[in-house]
Short mmCIF file of C-alpha atoms in Angstrom, two decimals:
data_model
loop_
_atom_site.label_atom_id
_atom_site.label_comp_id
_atom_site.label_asym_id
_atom_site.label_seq_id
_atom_site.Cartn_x
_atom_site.Cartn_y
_atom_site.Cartn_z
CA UNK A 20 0.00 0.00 0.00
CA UNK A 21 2.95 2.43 1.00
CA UNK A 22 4.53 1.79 -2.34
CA UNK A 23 1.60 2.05 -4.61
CA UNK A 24 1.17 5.99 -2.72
CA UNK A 25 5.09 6.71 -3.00
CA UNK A 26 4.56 5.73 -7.14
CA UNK A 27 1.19 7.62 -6.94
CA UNK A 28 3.68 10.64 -5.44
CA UNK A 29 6.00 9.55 -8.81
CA UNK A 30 3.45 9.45 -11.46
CA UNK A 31 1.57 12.73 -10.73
CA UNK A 32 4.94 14.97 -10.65
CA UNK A 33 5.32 13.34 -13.48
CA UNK A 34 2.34 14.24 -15.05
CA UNK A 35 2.46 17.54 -13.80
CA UNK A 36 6.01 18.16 -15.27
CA UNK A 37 5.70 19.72 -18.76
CA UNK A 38 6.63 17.43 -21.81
CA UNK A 39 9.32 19.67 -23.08
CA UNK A 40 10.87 19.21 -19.23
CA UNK A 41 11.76 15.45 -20.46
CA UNK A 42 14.95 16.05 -22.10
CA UNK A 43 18.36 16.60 -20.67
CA UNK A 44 21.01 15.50 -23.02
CA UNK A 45 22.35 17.15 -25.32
CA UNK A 46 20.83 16.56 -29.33
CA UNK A 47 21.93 18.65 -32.31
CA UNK A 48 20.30 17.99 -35.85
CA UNK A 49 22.29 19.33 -39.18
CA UNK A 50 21.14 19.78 -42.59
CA UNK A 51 22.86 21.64 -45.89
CA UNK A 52 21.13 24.11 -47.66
CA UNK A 53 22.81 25.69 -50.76
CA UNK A 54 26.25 24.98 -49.62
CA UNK A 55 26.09 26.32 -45.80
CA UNK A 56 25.43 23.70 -43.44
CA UNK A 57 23.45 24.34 -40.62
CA UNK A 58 24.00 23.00 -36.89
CA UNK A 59 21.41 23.46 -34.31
CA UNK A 60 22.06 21.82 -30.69
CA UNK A 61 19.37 21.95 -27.97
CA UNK A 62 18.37 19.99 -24.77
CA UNK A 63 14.90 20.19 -25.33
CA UNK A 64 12.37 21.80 -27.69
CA UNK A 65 12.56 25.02 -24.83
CA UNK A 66 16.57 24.69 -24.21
CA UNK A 67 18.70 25.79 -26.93
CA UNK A 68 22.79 24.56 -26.83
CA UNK A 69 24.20 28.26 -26.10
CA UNK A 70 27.85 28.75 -26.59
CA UNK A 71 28.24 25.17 -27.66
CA UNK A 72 31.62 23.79 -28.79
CA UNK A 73 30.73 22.22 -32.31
CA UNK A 74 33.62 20.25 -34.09
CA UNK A 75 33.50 19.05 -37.96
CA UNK A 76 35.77 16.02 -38.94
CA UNK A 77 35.77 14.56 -41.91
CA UNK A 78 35.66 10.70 -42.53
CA UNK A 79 39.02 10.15 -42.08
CA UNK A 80 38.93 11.47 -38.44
CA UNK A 81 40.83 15.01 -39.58
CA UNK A 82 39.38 17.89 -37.84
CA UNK A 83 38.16 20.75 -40.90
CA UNK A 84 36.95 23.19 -38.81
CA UNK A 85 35.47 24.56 -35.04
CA UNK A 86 33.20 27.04 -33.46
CA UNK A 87 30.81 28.05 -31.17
CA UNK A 88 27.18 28.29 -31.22
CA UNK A 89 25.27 31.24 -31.04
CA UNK A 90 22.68 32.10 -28.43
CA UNK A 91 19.59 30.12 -29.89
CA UNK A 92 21.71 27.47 -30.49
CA UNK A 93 22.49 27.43 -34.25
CA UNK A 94 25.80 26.95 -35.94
CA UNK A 95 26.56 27.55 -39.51
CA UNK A 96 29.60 26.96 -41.57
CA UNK A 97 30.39 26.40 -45.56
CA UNK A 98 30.27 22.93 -46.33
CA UNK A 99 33.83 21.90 -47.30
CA UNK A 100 33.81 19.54 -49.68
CA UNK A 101 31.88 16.41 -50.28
CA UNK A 102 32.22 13.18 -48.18
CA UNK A 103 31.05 12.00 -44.81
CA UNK A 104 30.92 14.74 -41.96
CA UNK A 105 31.12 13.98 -38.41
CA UNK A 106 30.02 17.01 -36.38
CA UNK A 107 30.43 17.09 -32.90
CA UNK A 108 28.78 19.13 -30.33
CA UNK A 109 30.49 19.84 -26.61
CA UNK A 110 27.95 21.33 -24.51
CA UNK A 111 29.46 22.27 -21.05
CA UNK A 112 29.41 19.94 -17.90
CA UNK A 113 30.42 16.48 -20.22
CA UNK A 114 27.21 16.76 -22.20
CA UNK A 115 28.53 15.77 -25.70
CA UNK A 116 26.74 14.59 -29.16
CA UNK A 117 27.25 13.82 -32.80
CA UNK A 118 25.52 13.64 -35.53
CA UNK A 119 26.61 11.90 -38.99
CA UNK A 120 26.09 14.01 -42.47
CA UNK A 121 26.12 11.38 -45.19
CA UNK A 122 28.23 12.73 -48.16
CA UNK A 123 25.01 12.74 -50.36
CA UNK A 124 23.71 15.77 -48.58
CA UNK A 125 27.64 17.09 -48.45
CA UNK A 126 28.49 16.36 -52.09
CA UNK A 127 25.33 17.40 -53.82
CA UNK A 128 25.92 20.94 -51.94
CA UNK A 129 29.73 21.68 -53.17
CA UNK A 130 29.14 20.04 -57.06
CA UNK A 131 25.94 23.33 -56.37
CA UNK A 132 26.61 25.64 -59.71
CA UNK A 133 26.84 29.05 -58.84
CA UNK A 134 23.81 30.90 -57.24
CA UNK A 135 21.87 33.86 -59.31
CA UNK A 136 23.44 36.39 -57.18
CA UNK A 137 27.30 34.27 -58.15
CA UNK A 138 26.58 34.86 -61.64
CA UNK A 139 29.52 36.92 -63.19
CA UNK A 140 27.82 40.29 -64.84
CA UNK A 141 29.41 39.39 -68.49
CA UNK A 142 27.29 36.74 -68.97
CA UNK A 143 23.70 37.64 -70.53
CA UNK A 144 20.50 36.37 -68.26
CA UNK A 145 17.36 36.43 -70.39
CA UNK A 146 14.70 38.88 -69.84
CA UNK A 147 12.54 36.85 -71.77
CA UNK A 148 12.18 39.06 -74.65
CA UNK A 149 13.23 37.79 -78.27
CA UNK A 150 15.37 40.71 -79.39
CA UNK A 151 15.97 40.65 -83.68
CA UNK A 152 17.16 37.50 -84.53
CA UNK A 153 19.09 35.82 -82.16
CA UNK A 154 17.68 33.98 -79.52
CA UNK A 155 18.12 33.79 -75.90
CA UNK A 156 21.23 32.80 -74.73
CA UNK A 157 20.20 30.21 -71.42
CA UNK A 158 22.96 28.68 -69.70
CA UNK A 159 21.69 25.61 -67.79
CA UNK A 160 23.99 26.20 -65.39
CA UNK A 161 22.18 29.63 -64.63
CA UNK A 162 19.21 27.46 -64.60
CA UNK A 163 20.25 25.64 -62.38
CA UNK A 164 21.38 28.09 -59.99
CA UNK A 165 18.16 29.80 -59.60
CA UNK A 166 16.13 26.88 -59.48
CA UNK A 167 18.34 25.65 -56.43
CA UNK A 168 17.30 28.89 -54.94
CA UNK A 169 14.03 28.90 -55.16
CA UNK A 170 14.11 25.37 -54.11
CA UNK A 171 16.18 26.19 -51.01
CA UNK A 172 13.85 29.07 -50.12
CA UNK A 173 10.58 27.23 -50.99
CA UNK A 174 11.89 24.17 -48.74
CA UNK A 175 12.38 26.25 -45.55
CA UNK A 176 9.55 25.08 -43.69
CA UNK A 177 10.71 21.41 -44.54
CA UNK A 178 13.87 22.13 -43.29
CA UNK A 179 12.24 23.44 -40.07
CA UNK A 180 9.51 20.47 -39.99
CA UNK A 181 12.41 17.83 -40.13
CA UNK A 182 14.45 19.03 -37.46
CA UNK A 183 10.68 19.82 -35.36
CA UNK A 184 10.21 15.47 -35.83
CA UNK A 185 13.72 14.87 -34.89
CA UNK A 186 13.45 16.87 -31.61
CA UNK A 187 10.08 15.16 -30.90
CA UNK A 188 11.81 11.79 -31.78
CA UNK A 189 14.27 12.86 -29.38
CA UNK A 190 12.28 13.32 -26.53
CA UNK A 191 11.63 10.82 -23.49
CA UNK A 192 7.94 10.08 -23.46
CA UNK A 193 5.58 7.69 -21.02
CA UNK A 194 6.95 4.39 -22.91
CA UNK A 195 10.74 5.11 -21.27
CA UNK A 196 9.77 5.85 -17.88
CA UNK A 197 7.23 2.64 -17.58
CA UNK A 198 9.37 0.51 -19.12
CA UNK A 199 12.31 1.74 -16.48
CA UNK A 200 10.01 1.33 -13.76
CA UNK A 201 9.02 -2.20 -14.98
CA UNK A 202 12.63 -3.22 -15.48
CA UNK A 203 12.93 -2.11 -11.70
CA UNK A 204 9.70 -3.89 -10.54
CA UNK A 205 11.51 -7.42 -12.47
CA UNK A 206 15.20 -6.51 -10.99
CA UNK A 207 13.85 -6.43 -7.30
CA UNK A 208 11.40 -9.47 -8.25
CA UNK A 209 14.32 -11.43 -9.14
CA UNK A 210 16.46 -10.16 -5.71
CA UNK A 211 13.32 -11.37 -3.54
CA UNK A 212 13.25 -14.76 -5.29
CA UNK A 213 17.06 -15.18 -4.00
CA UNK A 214 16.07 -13.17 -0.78
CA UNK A 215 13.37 -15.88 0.03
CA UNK A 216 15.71 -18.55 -1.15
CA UNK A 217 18.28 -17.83 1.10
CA UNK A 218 16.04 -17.64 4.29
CA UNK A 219 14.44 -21.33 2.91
CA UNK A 220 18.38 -22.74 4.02
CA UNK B 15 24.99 15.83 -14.18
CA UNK B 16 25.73 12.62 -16.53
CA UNK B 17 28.84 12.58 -18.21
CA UNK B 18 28.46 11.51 -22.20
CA UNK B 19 30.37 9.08 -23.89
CA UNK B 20 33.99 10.11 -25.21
CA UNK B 21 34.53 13.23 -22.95
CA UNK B 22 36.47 11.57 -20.45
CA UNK B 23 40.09 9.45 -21.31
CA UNK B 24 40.36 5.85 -21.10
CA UNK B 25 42.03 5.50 -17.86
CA UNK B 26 39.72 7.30 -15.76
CA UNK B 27 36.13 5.25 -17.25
CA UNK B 28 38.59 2.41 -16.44
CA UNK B 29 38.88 3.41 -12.70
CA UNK B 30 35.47 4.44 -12.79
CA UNK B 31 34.34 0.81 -13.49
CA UNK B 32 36.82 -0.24 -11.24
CA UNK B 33 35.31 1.59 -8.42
CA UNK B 34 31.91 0.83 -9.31
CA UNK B 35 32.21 -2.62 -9.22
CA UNK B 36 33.73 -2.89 -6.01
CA UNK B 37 31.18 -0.89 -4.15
CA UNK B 38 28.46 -2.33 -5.92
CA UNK B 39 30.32 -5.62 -4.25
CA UNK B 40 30.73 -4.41 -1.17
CA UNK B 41 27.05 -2.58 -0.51
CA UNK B 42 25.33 -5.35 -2.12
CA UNK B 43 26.29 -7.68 0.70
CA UNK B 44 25.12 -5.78 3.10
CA UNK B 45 21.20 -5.42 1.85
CA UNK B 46 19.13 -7.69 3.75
CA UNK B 47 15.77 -9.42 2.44
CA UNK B 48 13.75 -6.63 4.21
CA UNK B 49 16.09 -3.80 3.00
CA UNK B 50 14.65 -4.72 -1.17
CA UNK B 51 11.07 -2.89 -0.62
CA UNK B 52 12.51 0.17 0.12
CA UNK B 53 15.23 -0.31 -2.15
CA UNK B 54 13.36 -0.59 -4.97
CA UNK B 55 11.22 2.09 -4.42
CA UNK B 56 14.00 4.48 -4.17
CA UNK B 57 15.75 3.26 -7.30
CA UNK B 58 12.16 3.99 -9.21
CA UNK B 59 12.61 7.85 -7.25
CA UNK B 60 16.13 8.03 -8.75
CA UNK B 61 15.09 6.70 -12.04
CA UNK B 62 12.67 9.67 -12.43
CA UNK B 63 14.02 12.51 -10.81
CA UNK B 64 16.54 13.14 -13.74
CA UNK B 65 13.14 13.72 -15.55
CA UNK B 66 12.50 16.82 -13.33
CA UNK B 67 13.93 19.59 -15.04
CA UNK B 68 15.07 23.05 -13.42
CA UNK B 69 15.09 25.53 -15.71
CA UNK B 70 17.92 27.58 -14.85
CA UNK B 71 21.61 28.31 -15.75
CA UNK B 72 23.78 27.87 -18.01
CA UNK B 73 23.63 24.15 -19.13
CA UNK B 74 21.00 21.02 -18.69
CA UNK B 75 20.05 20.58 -15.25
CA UNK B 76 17.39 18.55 -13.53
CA UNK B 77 16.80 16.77 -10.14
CA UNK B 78 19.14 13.91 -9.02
CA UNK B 79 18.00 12.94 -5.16
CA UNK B 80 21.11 11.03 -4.56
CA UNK B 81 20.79 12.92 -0.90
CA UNK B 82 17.19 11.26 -0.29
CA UNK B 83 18.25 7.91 -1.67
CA UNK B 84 21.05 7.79 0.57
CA UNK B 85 19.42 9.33 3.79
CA UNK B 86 17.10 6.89 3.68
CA UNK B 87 18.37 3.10 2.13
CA UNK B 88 22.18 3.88 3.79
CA UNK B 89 24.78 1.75 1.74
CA UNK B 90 21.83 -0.10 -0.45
CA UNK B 91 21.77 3.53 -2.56
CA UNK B 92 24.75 2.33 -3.83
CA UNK B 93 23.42 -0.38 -5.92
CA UNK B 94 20.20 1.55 -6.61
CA UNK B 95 21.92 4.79 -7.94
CA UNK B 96 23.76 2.10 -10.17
CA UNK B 97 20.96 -0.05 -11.57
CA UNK B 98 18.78 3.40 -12.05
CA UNK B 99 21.61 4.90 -14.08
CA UNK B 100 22.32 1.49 -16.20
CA UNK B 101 18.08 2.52 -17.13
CA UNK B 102 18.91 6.27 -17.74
CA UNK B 103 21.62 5.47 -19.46
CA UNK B 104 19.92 2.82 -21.87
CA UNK B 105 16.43 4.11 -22.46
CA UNK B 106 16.58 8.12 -21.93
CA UNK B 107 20.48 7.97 -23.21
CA UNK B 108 21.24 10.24 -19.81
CA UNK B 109 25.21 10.15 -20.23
CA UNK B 110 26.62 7.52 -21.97
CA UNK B 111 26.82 3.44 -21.53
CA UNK B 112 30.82 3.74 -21.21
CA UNK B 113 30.82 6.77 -18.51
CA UNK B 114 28.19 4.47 -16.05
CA UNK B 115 31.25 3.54 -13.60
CA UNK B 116 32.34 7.20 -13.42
CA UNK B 117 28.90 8.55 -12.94
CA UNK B 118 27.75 5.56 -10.44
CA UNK B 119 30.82 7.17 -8.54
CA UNK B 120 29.91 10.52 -9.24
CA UNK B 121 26.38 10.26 -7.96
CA UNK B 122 26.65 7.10 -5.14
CA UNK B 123 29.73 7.98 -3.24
CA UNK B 124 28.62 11.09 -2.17
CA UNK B 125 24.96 9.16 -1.69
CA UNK B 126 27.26 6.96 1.10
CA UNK B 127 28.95 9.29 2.88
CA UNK B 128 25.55 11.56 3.28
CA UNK B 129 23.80 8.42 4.92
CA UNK B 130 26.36 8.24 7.38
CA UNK B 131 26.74 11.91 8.40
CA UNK B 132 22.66 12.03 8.34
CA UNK B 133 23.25 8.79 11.06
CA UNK B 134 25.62 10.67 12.78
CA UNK B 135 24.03 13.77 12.73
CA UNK B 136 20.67 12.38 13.95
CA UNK B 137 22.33 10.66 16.95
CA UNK B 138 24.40 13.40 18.10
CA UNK B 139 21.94 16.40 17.48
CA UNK B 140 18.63 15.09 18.03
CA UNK B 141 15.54 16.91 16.89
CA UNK B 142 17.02 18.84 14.49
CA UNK B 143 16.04 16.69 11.84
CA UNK B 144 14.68 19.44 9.64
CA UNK B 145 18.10 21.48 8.96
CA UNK B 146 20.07 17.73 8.88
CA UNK B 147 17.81 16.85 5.86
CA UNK B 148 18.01 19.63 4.37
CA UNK B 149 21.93 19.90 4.58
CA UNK B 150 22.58 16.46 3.74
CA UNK B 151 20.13 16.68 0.07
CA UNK B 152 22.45 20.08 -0.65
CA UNK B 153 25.34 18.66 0.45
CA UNK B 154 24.97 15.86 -1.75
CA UNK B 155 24.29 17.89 -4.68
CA UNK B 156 27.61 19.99 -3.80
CA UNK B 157 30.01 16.68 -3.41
CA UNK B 158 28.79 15.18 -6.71
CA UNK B 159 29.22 18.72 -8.45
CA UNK B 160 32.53 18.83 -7.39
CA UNK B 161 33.35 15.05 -8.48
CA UNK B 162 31.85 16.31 -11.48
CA UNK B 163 34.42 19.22 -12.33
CA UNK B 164 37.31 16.79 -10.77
CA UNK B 165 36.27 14.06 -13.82
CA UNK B 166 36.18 16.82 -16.38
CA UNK B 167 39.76 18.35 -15.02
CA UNK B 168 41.46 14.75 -15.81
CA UNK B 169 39.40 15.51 -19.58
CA UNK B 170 41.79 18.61 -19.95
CA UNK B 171 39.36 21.02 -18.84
CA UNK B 172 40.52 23.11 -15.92
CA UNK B 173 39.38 22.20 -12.55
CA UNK B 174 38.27 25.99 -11.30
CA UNK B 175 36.75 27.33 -13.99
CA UNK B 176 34.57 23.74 -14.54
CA UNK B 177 34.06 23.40 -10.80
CA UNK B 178 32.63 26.97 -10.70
CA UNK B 179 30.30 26.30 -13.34
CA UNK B 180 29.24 22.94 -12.22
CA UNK B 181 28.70 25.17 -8.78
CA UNK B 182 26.90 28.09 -10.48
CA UNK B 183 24.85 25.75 -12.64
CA UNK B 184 23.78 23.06 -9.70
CA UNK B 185 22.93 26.25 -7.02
CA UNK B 186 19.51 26.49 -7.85
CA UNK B 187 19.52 21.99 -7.86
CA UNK B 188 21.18 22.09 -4.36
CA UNK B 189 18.22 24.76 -2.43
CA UNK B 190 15.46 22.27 -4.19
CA UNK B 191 17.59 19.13 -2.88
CA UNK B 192 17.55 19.82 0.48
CA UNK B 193 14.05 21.10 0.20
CA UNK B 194 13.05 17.74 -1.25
CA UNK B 195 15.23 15.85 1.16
CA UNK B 196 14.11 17.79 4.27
CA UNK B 197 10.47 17.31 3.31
CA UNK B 198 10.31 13.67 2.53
CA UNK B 199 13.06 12.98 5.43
CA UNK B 200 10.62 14.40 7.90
CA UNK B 201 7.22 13.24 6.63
CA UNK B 202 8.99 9.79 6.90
CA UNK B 203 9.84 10.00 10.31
CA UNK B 204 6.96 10.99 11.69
CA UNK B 205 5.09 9.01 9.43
CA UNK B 206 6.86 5.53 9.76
CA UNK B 207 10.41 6.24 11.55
CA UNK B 208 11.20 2.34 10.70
CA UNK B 209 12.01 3.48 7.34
CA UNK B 210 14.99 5.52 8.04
CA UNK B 211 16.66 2.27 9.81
CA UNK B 212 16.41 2.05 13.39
CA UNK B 213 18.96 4.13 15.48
CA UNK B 214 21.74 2.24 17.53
#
């Protein structure tokens, strides 16, 4: 009877605890977006990573580049070249996470032609109009370019929507904490089995 | 206050283990069939409290109650901090699977040596059981904060500057400690003494 009121005690300051309170490590999530690649550590939804030490290696283990993150958390820095890339967040007090960039993402942003604004001046952009006889000079490159921009800037709220599902993936729900509490309930079952046995002798 | 996987150098996660293991060895012998109600009920506190979040300074920090566990199961916290750490570590990923000797250390020796001075305190200044609790949950905070910053000055980082935040960020942690510690301590014993382990 005690025990059921002390997990009673457990389960409603549990329930009273806010969901975004059921996070403590550290997580960070990373995506590339036109040839930046953005960081963004956190504890929870509520708790960004501030001041973060954030580490890129490459796949052979060879540190590129370091930095710090900024006061909401976020980290940004050129993507280097294509390949795997290990980034590594060092929060303070021995909190620590990584998080693997497959070289798909990585190479498909530094092969990225030249952006609108990249374009050098000498080269003619079409305005559309046919002027006399010659037609339109289109470079598919340019093409290119632009559409990744408007592709980058149209898939913002992706961007934001996938790293939204990895912090809720990231988060402890009920499942965890009944399943610890079970595992406890089987541990101690298992001591008072040998407990009883040894008061049978 | 869990330390993550590759912060801390090989040697020390070895000693950590090291330690661990022997404790665990030695409390474990001493828990008696009628100690494993308690015992278990305690580890199921510890298991949760990491899930209580305070929501101030710097970094991540949340409730531990190694203080309570150890003012009230004596040297079975030992093996309770460990076993509800094993479950942080594997189903919340609370610090990492290699850094569970260092933290069982971290958070269970300072667990021990509260029980005794809240034994020794309750024998030599009776009645005062409000301020004991209360020192021995901030205490215990304070002790594993500054294993804490000792584990992360062997990682390189210096031991001041770490130990100072580890202080800063695990003030707020220790007040709400004793608080919890005082409270529960004292509805306990008025409630059902036996549970604090009969004084000698």
């Amino acid at each position: 009877m005690k025990l059921f009121v002390l997990f009673a005690i457990i389960a409603s300051a549990l329930s009273a605890s806010p969901g975004t309170a059921f996070a403590h490590r550290v997580n960070l999530f990373a995506y590339v977006e036109g040839g930046t690649c953005h960081v963004e550590g956190y504890f929870s939804r509520s708790r960004r990573a501030k001041g973060a030490k954030v580490e890129v290696f490459d796949a052979a283990g060879k540190k590129l580049l370091e930095g710090k993150t900024d006061a909401e958390g976020n980290f940004s820095f050129p993507v280097p070249k294509g390949g795997d890339l290990r980034i590594v967040l060092t929060a303070s007090l021995g909190h620590k996470n990584e998080f693997l960039l497959p070289a798909a993402e990585t190479e498909s942003a530094s092969d990225a032609p030249p952006t609108a604004e990249e374009v050098p001046s000498g080269v003619p952009v079409s305005t559309g109009k046919i002027s006399g006889n010659k037609p339109p000079v289109v470079d598919a490159e340019i093409i290119k370019g632009i559409i990744d921009d408007v592709l980058d800037e149209r898939l913002k709220p992706v961007y934001a929507l996938v790293s939204e599902i990895e912090e809720e993936r990231n988060r402890i729900g009920a499942k965890e904490v009944i399943s610890g509490l079970g595992y406890i309930a089987g541990v101690f079952g298992i001591a008072f089995f040998f407990a009883a046995r040894r008061k049978e002798r | 206050m869990h330390i993550s996987d590759g912060v801390l150098p090989l040697p020390v996660l070895a000693a950590g283990w090291a330690a661990t293991v022997g404790l665990a060895a030695w409390t474990l012998r001493g828990i008696e069939g009628e100690d494993l109600p308690r015992t278990a009920v305690m580890t199921a506190v510890f298991f949760v409290a990491s899930l209580i979040h305070v929501p101030l300074g710097p970094t991540s920090v949340h409730l531990i109650l190694n203080g309570l566990v150890g003012v009230i199961l004596g040297g079975a916290a030992f093996p309770a901090i460990l076993l509800g750490l094993v479950l942080q570590a594997v189903l919340f990923q609370h610090g990492g699977l290699t850094t569970i000797g260092v933290n069982a250390v971290m958070m269970g020796l300072p667990a021990l040596a509260v029980s005794h001075l809240f034994r020794f305190g309750r024998r030599s200044l009776p009645g005062r059981t409000v301020l004991l609790g209360f020192f021995a949950g901030a205490s215990c905070t304070l002790l594993s904060g500054c294993l804490l910053a000792l584990f992360l000055a062997t990682a390189g980082a210096a031991f001041f500057p770490a130990a100072k935040l580890a202080l800063i960020a695990h003030l707020p942690v220790m007040l709400i400690e004793g608080g919890v510690t005082t409270g529960t301590v004292n509805f306990l014993l008025r409630v059902e003494p036996k549970l604090l382990g009969e004084l000698k």
